[in-house]
XYZ file of C-alpha atoms in Angstrom:
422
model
C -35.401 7.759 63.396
C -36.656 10.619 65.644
C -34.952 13.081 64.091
C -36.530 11.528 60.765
C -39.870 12.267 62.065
C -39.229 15.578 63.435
C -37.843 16.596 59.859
C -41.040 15.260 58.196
C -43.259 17.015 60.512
C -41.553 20.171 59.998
C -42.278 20.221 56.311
C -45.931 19.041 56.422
C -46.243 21.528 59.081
C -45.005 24.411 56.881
C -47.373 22.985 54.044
C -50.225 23.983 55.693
C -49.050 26.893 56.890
C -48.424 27.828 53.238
C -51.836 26.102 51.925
C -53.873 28.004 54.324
C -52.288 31.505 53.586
C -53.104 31.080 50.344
C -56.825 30.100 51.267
C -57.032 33.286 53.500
C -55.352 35.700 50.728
C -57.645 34.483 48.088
C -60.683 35.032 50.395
C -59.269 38.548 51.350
C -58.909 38.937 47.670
C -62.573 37.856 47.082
C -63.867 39.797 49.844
C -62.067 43.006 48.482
C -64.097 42.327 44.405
C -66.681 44.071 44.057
C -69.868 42.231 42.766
C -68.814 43.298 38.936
C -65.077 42.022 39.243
C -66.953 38.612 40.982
C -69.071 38.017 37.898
C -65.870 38.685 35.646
C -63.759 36.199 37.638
C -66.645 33.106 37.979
C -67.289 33.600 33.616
C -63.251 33.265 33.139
C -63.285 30.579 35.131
C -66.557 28.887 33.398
C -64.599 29.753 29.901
C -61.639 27.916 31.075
C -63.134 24.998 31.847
C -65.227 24.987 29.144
C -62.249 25.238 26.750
C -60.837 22.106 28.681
C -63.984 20.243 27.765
C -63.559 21.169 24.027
C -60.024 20.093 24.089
C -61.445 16.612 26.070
C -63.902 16.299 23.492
C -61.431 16.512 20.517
C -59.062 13.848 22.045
C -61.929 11.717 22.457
C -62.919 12.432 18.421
C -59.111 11.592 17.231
C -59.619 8.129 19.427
C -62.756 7.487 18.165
C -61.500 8.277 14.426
C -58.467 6.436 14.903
C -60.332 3.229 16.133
C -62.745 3.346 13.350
C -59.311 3.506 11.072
C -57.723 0.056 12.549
C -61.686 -1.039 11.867
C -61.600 -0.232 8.684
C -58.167 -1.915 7.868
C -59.344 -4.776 9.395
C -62.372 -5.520 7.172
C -60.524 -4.608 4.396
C -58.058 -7.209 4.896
C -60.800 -9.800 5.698
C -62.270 -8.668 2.519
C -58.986 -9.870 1.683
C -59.666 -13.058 3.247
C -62.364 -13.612 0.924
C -65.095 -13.841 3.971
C -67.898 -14.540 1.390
C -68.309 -18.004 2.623
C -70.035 -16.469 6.054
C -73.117 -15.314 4.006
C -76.492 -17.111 4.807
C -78.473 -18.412 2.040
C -81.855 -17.035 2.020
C -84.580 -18.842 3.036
C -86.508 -18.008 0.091
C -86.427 -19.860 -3.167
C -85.497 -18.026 -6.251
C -88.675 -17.361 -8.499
C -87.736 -15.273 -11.042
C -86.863 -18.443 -12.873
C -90.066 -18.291 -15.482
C -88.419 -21.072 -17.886
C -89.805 -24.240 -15.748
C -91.661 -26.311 -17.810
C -95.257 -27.384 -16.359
C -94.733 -31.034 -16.496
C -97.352 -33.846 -15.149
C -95.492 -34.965 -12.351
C -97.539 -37.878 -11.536
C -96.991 -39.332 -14.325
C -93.165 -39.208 -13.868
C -93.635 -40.578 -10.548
C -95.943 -43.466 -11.502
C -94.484 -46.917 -11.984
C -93.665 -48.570 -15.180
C -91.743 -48.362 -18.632
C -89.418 -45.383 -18.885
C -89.424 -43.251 -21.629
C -87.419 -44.691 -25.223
C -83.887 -42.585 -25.897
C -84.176 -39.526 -27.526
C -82.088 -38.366 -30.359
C -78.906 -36.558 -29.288
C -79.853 -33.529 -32.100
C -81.494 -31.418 -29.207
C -78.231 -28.541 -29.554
C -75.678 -29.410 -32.532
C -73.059 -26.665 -31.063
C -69.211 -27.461 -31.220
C -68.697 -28.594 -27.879
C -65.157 -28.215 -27.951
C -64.362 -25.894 -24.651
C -65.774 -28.232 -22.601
C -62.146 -29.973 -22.205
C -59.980 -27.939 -19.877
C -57.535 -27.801 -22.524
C -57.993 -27.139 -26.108
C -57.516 -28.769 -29.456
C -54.172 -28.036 -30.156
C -52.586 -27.591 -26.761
C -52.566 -24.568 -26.137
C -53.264 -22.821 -23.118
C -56.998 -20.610 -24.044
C -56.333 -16.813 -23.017
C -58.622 -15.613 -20.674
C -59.946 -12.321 -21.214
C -59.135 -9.903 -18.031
C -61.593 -9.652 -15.639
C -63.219 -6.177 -16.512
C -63.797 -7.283 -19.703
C -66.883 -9.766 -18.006
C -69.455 -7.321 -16.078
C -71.488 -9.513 -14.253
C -75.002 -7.861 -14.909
C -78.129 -10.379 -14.151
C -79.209 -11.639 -10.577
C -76.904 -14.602 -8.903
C -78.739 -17.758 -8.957
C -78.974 -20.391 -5.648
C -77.620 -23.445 -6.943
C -80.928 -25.255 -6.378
C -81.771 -23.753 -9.700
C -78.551 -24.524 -11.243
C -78.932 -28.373 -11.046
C -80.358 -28.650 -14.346
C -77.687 -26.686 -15.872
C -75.363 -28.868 -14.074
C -77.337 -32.081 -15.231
C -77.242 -31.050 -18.558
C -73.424 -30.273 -19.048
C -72.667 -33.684 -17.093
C -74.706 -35.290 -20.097
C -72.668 -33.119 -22.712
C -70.055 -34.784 -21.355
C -68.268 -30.968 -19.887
C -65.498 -31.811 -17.178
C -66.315 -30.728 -13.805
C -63.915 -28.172 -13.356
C -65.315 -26.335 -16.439
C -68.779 -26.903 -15.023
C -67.525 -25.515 -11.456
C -66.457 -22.561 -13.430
C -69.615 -21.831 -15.423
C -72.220 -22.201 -11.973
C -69.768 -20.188 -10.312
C -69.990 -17.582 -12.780
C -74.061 -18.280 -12.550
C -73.977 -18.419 -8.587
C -71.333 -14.940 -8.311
C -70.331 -16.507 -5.080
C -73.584 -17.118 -3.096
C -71.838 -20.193 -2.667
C -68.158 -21.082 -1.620
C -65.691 -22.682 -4.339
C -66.216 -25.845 -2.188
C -70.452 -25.967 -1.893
C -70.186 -25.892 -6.144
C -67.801 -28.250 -6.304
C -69.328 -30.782 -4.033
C -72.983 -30.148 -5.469
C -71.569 -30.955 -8.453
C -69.776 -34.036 -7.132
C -73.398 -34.915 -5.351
C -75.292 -34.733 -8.532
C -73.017 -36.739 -10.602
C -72.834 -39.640 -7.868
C -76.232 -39.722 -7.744
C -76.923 -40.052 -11.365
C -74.455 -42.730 -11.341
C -76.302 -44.572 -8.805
C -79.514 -44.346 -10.823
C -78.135 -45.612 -13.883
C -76.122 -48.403 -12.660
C -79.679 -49.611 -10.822
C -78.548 -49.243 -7.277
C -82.155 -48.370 -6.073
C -83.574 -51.448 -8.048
C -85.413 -54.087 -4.971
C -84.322 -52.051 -1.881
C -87.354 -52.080 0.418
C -90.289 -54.808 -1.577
C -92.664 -53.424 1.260
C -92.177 -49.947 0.642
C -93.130 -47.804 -2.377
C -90.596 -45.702 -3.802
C -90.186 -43.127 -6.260
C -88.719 -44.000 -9.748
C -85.171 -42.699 -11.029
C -86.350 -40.356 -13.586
C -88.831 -38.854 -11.483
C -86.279 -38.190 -8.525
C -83.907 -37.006 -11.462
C -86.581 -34.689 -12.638
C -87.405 -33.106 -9.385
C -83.656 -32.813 -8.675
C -83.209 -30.486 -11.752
C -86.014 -28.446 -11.030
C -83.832 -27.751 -7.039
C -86.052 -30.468 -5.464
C -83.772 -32.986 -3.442
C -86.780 -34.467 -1.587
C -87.183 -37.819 -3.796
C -83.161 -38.233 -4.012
C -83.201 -38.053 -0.350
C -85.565 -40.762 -0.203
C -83.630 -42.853 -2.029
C -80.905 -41.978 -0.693
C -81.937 -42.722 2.986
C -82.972 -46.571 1.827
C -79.567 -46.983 0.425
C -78.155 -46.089 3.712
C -80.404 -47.835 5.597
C -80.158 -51.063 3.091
C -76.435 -50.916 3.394
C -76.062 -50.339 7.133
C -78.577 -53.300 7.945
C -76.249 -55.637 5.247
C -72.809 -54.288 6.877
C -74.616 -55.987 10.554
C -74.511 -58.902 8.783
C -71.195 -59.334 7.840
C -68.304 -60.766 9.713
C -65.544 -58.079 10.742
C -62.673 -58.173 8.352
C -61.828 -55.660 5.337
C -64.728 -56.284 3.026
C -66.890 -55.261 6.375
C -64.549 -52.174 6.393
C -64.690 -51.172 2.625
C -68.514 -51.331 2.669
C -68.380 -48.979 5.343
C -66.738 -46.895 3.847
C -68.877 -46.892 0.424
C -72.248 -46.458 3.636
C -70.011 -43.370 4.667
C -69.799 -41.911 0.987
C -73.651 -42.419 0.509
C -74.229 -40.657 3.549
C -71.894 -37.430 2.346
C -73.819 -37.579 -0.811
C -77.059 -37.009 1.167
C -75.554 -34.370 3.227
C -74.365 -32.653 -0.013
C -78.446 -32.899 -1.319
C -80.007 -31.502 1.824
C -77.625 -28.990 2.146
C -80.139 -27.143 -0.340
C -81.854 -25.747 2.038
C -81.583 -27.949 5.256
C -78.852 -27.178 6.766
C -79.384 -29.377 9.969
C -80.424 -32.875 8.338
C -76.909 -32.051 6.491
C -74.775 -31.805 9.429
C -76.542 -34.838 11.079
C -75.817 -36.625 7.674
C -72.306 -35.519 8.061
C -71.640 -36.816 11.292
C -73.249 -40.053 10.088
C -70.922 -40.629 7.637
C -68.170 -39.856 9.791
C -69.197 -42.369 12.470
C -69.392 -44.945 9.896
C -65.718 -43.886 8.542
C -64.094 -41.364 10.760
C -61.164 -40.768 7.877
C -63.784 -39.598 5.190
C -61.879 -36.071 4.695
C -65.142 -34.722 2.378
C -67.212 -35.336 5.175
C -65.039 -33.731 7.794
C -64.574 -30.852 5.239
C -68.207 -30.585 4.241
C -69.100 -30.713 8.062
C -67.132 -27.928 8.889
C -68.716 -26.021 5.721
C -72.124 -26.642 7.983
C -70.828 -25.868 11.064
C -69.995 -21.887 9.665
C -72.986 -21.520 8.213
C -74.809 -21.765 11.544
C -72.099 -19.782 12.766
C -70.326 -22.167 15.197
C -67.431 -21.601 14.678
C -65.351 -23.495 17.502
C -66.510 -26.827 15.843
C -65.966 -25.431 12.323
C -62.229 -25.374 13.165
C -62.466 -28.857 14.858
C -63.542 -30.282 11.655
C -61.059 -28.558 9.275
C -58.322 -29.191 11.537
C -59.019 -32.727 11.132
C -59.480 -32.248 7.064
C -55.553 -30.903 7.649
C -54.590 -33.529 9.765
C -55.979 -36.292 7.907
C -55.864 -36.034 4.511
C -53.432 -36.719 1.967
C -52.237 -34.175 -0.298
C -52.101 -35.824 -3.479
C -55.753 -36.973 -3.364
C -57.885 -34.571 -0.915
C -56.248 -31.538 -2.334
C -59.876 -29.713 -2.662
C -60.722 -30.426 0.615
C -57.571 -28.768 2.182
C -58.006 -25.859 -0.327
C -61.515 -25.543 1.101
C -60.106 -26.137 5.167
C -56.958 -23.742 4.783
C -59.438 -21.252 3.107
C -62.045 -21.373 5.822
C -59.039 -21.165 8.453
C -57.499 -18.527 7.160
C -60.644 -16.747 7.731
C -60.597 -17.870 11.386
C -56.932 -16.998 11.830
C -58.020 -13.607 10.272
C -60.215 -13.035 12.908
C -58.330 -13.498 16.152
C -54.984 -11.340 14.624
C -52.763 -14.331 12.987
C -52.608 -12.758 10.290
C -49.340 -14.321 9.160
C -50.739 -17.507 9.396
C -54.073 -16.678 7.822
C -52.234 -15.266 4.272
C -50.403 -18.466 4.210
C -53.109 -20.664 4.475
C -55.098 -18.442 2.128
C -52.770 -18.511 -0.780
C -52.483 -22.139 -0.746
C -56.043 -21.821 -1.111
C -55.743 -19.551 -3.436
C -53.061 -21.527 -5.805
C -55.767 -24.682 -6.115
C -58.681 -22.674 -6.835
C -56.952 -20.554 -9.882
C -55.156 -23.754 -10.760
C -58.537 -25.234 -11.587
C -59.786 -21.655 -12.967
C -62.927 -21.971 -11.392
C -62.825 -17.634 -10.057
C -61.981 -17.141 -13.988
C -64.537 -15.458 -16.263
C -65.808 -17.631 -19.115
C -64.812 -16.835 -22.290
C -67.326 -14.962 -24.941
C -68.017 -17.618 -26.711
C -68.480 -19.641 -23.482
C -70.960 -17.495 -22.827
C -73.289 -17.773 -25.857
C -72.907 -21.737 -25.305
C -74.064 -21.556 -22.156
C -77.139 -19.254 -23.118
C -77.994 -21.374 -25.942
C -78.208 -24.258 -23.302
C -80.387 -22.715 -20.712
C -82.556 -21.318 -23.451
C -84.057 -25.298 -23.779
C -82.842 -27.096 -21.030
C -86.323 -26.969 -18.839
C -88.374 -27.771 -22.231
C -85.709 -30.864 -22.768
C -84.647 -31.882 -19.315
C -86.758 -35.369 -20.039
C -84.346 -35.898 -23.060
C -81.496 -34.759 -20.707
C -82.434 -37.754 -18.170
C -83.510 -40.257 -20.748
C -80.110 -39.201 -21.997
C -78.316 -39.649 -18.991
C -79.721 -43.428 -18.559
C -78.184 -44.489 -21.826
C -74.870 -42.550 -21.617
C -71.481 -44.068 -21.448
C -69.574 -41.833 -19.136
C -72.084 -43.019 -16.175
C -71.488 -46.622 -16.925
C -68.026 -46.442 -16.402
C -65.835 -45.934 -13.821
C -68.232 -45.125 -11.483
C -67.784 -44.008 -7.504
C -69.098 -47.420 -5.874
């Protein structure tokens, strides 16, 4: 050991012996420059290191650039990912629609004999693509893509109701309307806010028909079907919500009453469905009575899957996103395949978008193209035909000037008399 140490010391003594020659030769070598070879030595020395700090400063560049590479990967791929859904609506209403008919509302909203059934003449068109299938059973060709430039301004489904309304009354199936709003909307909205608005409406025309407002509340005025039907196609949900609200409330107060048992339990269950409806309405434009309606429903029947789904929808859009995966998680976990297939479409499409985001990327394509697969099985992403298109353009031309023949329509028709959701 002492030899150890005496070896060590040896060499750090001979160190600084060596260190400290150098300092004195560089001083004697300093001392022997004159002032011109000085000045020569310090600017070498300053061009050195500034050549280091160039060099430093293009490192720093190829970092930077190759960061802002990986970024730009990465929103291509959640471009990929179809990220659409995170775009907020904007708070102001849409009012370049000049077609809105100026229509005596209090008179609509006033009590007392409806008005007599039109005649169905208002568009004789061949009707025939309204089917998702045609004639003779053959699958349609859709044109590609490019052929379909989409040209005008997207439209907020708020102003889309009528259009919706008035292909419901046509008798259009609902995929086929999905795909014509979604070719209105260019993807301001999801897949999954069409389809359920679409869903919403049609429920709640049902329940108008079929009377299921009629004696709710004696001691409380409320508005009449048509009028809540015509404000509804002009993108105001403020009369449906009202009687929407009552039904809930009538229901709930009726479902008290009952002794436990499964007629208690299927009624809550139709109280739960209500309640999504509502959400589905006031999702419009208020985006917190929609949630709250949500997680009504969901207390009265915590295995409604649309409401899960539909709650998680709400939970993106105000951007929280660890109870947005809480809710789709339990649309996955839930739900049975053979009859919630849109809502796990919609959950495994807003998941893969999660799992985008934190690097499962393996994960997130999977779930994606399973979302993918439903939504071109129903073709709702698919451009409409050209001689879709002129149908659809002859029925917006008149559908504001007729919408009261539409509704009157819509009380008298077949298809909501019949096999209806409650």
């Amino acid at each position: 050991m002492t030899n150890d140490n005496s070896y060590f010391s040896e060499i750090f003594n001979r160190a600084t012996d060596a260190f400290q020659a150098i300092q004195n030769g560089i001083g004697a070598y300093l001392a022997e420059l004159g002032s011109i070879k000085t000045t020569a030595l310090v600017l070498f020395l300053m061009t050195l290191v500034l050549a280091m700090c160039l060099i430093l400063v293009w490192y720093v560049k190829s970092i930077i650039a190759s960061i802002h590479r990986e970024h730009m990967l990465e929103r291509e791929y959640r471009a990929k990912l179809d990220n659409r859904l995170n775009k907020k609506l904007a708070p102001r209403e849409d009012t370049d629609n000049v077609n809105l008919r100026e229509t005596d509302k209090n008179e609509l909203e006033s009590s007392g004999r409806r008005r007599t059934k039109p005649e169905k003449n208002a568009l004789p068109l061949d009707f025939d693509w309204k089917k998702s299938t045609s004639k003779n059973g053959k699958e349609v060709k859709i044109p590609a893509p490019d052929a379909f430039q989409y040209q005008f301004k997207p439209q907020k489904l708020t102003t889309l109701v009528a259009l919706i309304m008035n292909m419901l009354e046509r008798g259009v199936d609902e995929p086929k309307i999905a795909q014509t709003i979604m070719y209105k909307n260019q993807h301001l909205n999801s897949e999954d806010d069409i389809i359920q608005t679409i869903t919403a409406v049609k429920f709640f025309i049902y329940l108008c028909v079929n009377g299921r407002f009629h004696h709710l509340n004696s001691h409380k005025t409320l508005p009449q079907e048509d009028a809540a039907l015509f404000h509804l196609a002009n993108g105001d949900c403020s009369l449906a919500l009202v009687l929407m609200e009552e039904l809930i409330d009538h229901k709930i107060a009726k479902i008290k009453l009952m002794c436990e048992g499964r007629e208690q339990d299927k009624a809550w269950c139709e109280a739960s469905n209500c309640a999504t409806i509502f959400g589905s309405l006031a999702a419009f434009e208020h985006n917190l009575l929609a949630t709250k309606a949500f997680e009504l429903a969901i207390e009265m029947n915590p295995r409604n899957v649309t409401a899960w789904g539909r709650l998680g929808d709400m939970y993106f859009r105000e951007d929280m996103t660890e109870k947005a995966v809480w809710a789709f998680s339990n649309v996955l976990n839930i739900a049975d395949e053979g009859i919630y297939t849109q809502q796990i479409a919609n959950a495994n499409k807003m998941m893969a978008s999660y799992y985008g985001e934190i690097g499962s990327r393996d994960i997130a394509a999977t779930m994606l193209k399973n979302a993918t697969l439903f939504y071109d099985s129903i073709g709702i992403n698919q451009p409409l035909s050209e001689q879709e298109l002129k149908i659809v353009d002859l029925i917006e031309i008149k559908q504001f000037e007729n919408i009261e023949k539409i509704i009157d329509s819509l009380f008298v028709s077949k298809n909501f008399r019949q096999n209806g959701y409650l």
